[in-house]
Amino acid sequence: MADFEVHILSDLQALSRRAADVFAREVLQASSARGRFAVALSGGSTPRRLYEMLAAEPFRSHIPWSKVCVFWGDERCVPPDHPDSNYAMAYAALLSKVPLPAENIHRFRTELGDPQRVASNYEQVLREFFGTLGEGYPRYDLILLGLGADGHIASLFPGSPALQEQRRWVVAPFVEQLGAYRLTLTLPLLNEAHHLICVVSGEEKALALREVLKGEYRPEERPAQLLRAARGRVLWLADQAAASLLERPG
Ligand code: 6PG
């Protein structure tokens, strides 16, 4: 895998703290450079501690929340108050606890029902926010990702036709591994971001992390290998358990 940076932290708490420090730094940097900070949050369970930290001091009063515009990298096809909803998790852990204007929260409108309709509606929301670019892709200030034990990122799973999508910004693939539709940003958007952070925690991710970072380039099987930050490097934040199969530097 090409240029990336790996920071190994002792545990999930330390990993979340490092991610919160990077998040806060990027908010301040983007706000002064561009007047706003557009972030696509990750779903799953790993980022929950990070979101809780951002909602508490010192981050809560340090971050200019009115400048923060929140999106999601992917979503499940469930209502926004469903326990599996990535929006619901972030809302409970963070968004309900900070003075972020409601109009700055851009969730997938899963209540529209048909996954393809939800995906095209979300793409419309992005085009309105980022401007309908003739060509090229919208540029988030930060996209936060988790890593699946099978090497997936967002809802871009091994073997999915969504891995090849270059035209649409948002798609709704049927995920064989889950027997369900998912909603996801496509790879060109992930790779266009100013900053890409992938947070990985736990023994169960150790093999995937090693294969993605050190294994043969087999992106169909390890979609995370398709991450190619166009503007810099992918920052991998892993705890020792997840990094246990990476050779120690030096
Ligand atoms: C989702 C996520 C997904 C997640 C990984 C890791 O909707 O589930 O976007 O890509 O980040 O599956 O999930 P955990 O953090 O729960 O291990």
PDB file of N, CA and C and ligand atoms in Angstrom, residues 42-47 74 76 86 146-148 152-154 182 205, ligand 1:
ATOM      1  N   SER A  42     -17.426   8.353  10.524  1.00  0.00           N
ATOM      2  CA  SER A  42     -17.511   6.911  10.343  1.00  0.00           C
ATOM      3  C   SER A  42     -18.621   6.353  11.214  1.00  0.00           C
ATOM      4  N   GLY A  43     -19.117   5.206  10.806  1.00  0.00           N
ATOM      5  CA  GLY A  43     -20.081   4.484  11.624  1.00  0.00           C
ATOM      6  C   GLY A  43     -19.355   3.398  12.399  1.00  0.00           C
ATOM      7  N   GLY A  44     -20.095   2.348  12.758  1.00  0.00           N
ATOM      8  CA  GLY A  44     -19.502   1.274  13.545  1.00  0.00           C
ATOM      9  C   GLY A  44     -19.325   1.696  14.997  1.00  0.00           C
ATOM     10  N   SER A  45     -18.589   0.867  15.739  1.00  0.00           N
ATOM     11  CA  SER A  45     -18.452   1.107  17.188  1.00  0.00           C
ATOM     12  C   SER A  45     -17.140   1.787  17.583  1.00  0.00           C
ATOM     13  N   THR A  46     -16.093   1.619  16.769  1.00  0.00           N
ATOM     14  CA  THR A  46     -14.779   2.146  17.179  1.00  0.00           C
ATOM     15  C   THR A  46     -14.797   3.651  17.473  1.00  0.00           C
ATOM     16  N   PRO A  47     -15.457   4.459  16.653  1.00  0.00           N
ATOM     17  CA  PRO A  47     -15.352   5.909  16.868  1.00  0.00           C
ATOM     18  C   PRO A  47     -16.214   6.447  18.012  1.00  0.00           C
ATOM     19  N   ASP A  74     -20.880   6.516   5.422  1.00  0.00           N
ATOM     20  CA  ASP A  74     -21.821   5.457   5.022  1.00  0.00           C
ATOM     21  C   ASP A  74     -22.936   5.349   6.054  1.00  0.00           C
ATOM     22  N   ARG A  76     -26.481   2.677   7.309  1.00  0.00           N
ATOM     23  CA  ARG A  76     -27.296   1.469   7.125  1.00  0.00           C
ATOM     24  C   ARG A  76     -28.671   1.924   6.660  1.00  0.00           C
ATOM     25  N   ASN A  86     -25.881   4.751  11.982  1.00  0.00           N
ATOM     26  CA  ASN A  86     -24.630   5.473  12.255  1.00  0.00           C
ATOM     27  C   ASN A  86     -24.918   6.912  12.681  1.00  0.00           C
ATOM     28  N   GLY A 146     -13.471   3.593   9.665  1.00  0.00           N
ATOM     29  CA  GLY A 146     -13.081   2.439  10.470  1.00  0.00           C
ATOM     30  C   GLY A 146     -12.630   1.365   9.485  1.00  0.00           C
ATOM     31  N   LEU A 147     -12.121   0.268  10.017  1.00  0.00           N
ATOM     32  CA  LEU A 147     -11.689  -0.847   9.167  1.00  0.00           C
ATOM     33  C   LEU A 147     -12.436  -2.104   9.584  1.00  0.00           C
ATOM     34  N   GLY A 148     -13.069  -2.752   8.640  1.00  0.00           N
ATOM     35  CA  GLY A 148     -13.730  -4.017   8.952  1.00  0.00           C
ATOM     36  C   GLY A 148     -12.705  -5.141   9.035  1.00  0.00           C
ATOM     37  N   HIS A 152     -12.875  -4.031   4.733  1.00  0.00           N
ATOM     38  CA  HIS A 152     -13.767  -3.015   4.150  1.00  0.00           C
ATOM     39  C   HIS A 152     -13.593  -1.685   4.865  1.00  0.00           C
ATOM     40  N   ILE A 153     -13.946  -0.637   4.132  1.00  0.00           N
ATOM     41  CA  ILE A 153     -13.982   0.714   4.679  1.00  0.00           C
ATOM     42  C   ILE A 153     -15.318   1.321   4.264  1.00  0.00           C
ATOM     43  N   ALA A 154     -15.849   2.202   5.074  1.00  0.00           N
ATOM     44  CA  ALA A 154     -17.202   2.739   4.843  1.00  0.00           C
ATOM     45  C   ALA A 154     -18.096   1.526   4.578  1.00  0.00           C
ATOM     46  N   ARG A 182     -26.576  -1.223   1.669  1.00  0.00           N
ATOM     47  CA  ARG A 182     -25.904  -0.211   2.472  1.00  0.00           C
ATOM     48  C   ARG A 182     -25.817   1.059   1.629  1.00  0.00           C
ATOM     49  N   LYS A 205      -8.976  -7.056  14.544  1.00  0.00           N
ATOM     50  CA  LYS A 205      -8.630  -6.299  13.316  1.00  0.00           C
ATOM     51  C   LYS A 205      -7.157  -6.471  12.929  1.00  0.00           C
TER      52      LYS A 205
HETATM   53  C1  6PG B   1     -20.263   0.830   9.420  1.00  0.00           C
HETATM   54  C2  6PG B   1     -18.924   1.463   9.213  1.00  0.00           C
HETATM   55  C3  6PG B   1     -17.926   0.410   8.882  1.00  0.00           C
HETATM   56  C4  6PG B   1     -17.086   0.299  10.129  1.00  0.00           C
HETATM   57  C5  6PG B   1     -16.260  -0.940  10.134  1.00  0.00           C
HETATM   58  C6  6PG B   1     -15.603  -1.128  11.506  1.00  0.00           C
HETATM   59  O1  6PG B   1     -21.275   1.407   9.009  1.00  0.00           O
HETATM   60  O2  6PG B   1     -20.257  -0.233  10.068  1.00  0.00           O
HETATM   61  O3  6PG B   1     -18.855   2.524   8.480  1.00  0.00           O
HETATM   62  O4  6PG B   1     -17.102   0.657   7.782  1.00  0.00           O
HETATM   63  O5  6PG B   1     -16.249   1.452  10.232  1.00  0.00           O
HETATM   64  O6  6PG B   1     -17.125  -2.039   9.880  1.00  0.00           O
HETATM   65  O7  6PG B   1     -16.642  -1.238  12.435  1.00  0.00           O
HETATM   66  P1  6PG B   1     -16.340  -1.278  14.019  1.00  0.00           P
HETATM   67  O8  6PG B   1     -15.774   0.053  14.384  1.00  0.00           O
HETATM   68  O9  6PG B   1     -17.685  -1.523  14.666  1.00  0.00           O
HETATM   69  O10 6PG B   1     -15.363  -2.406  14.245  1.00  0.00           O
END
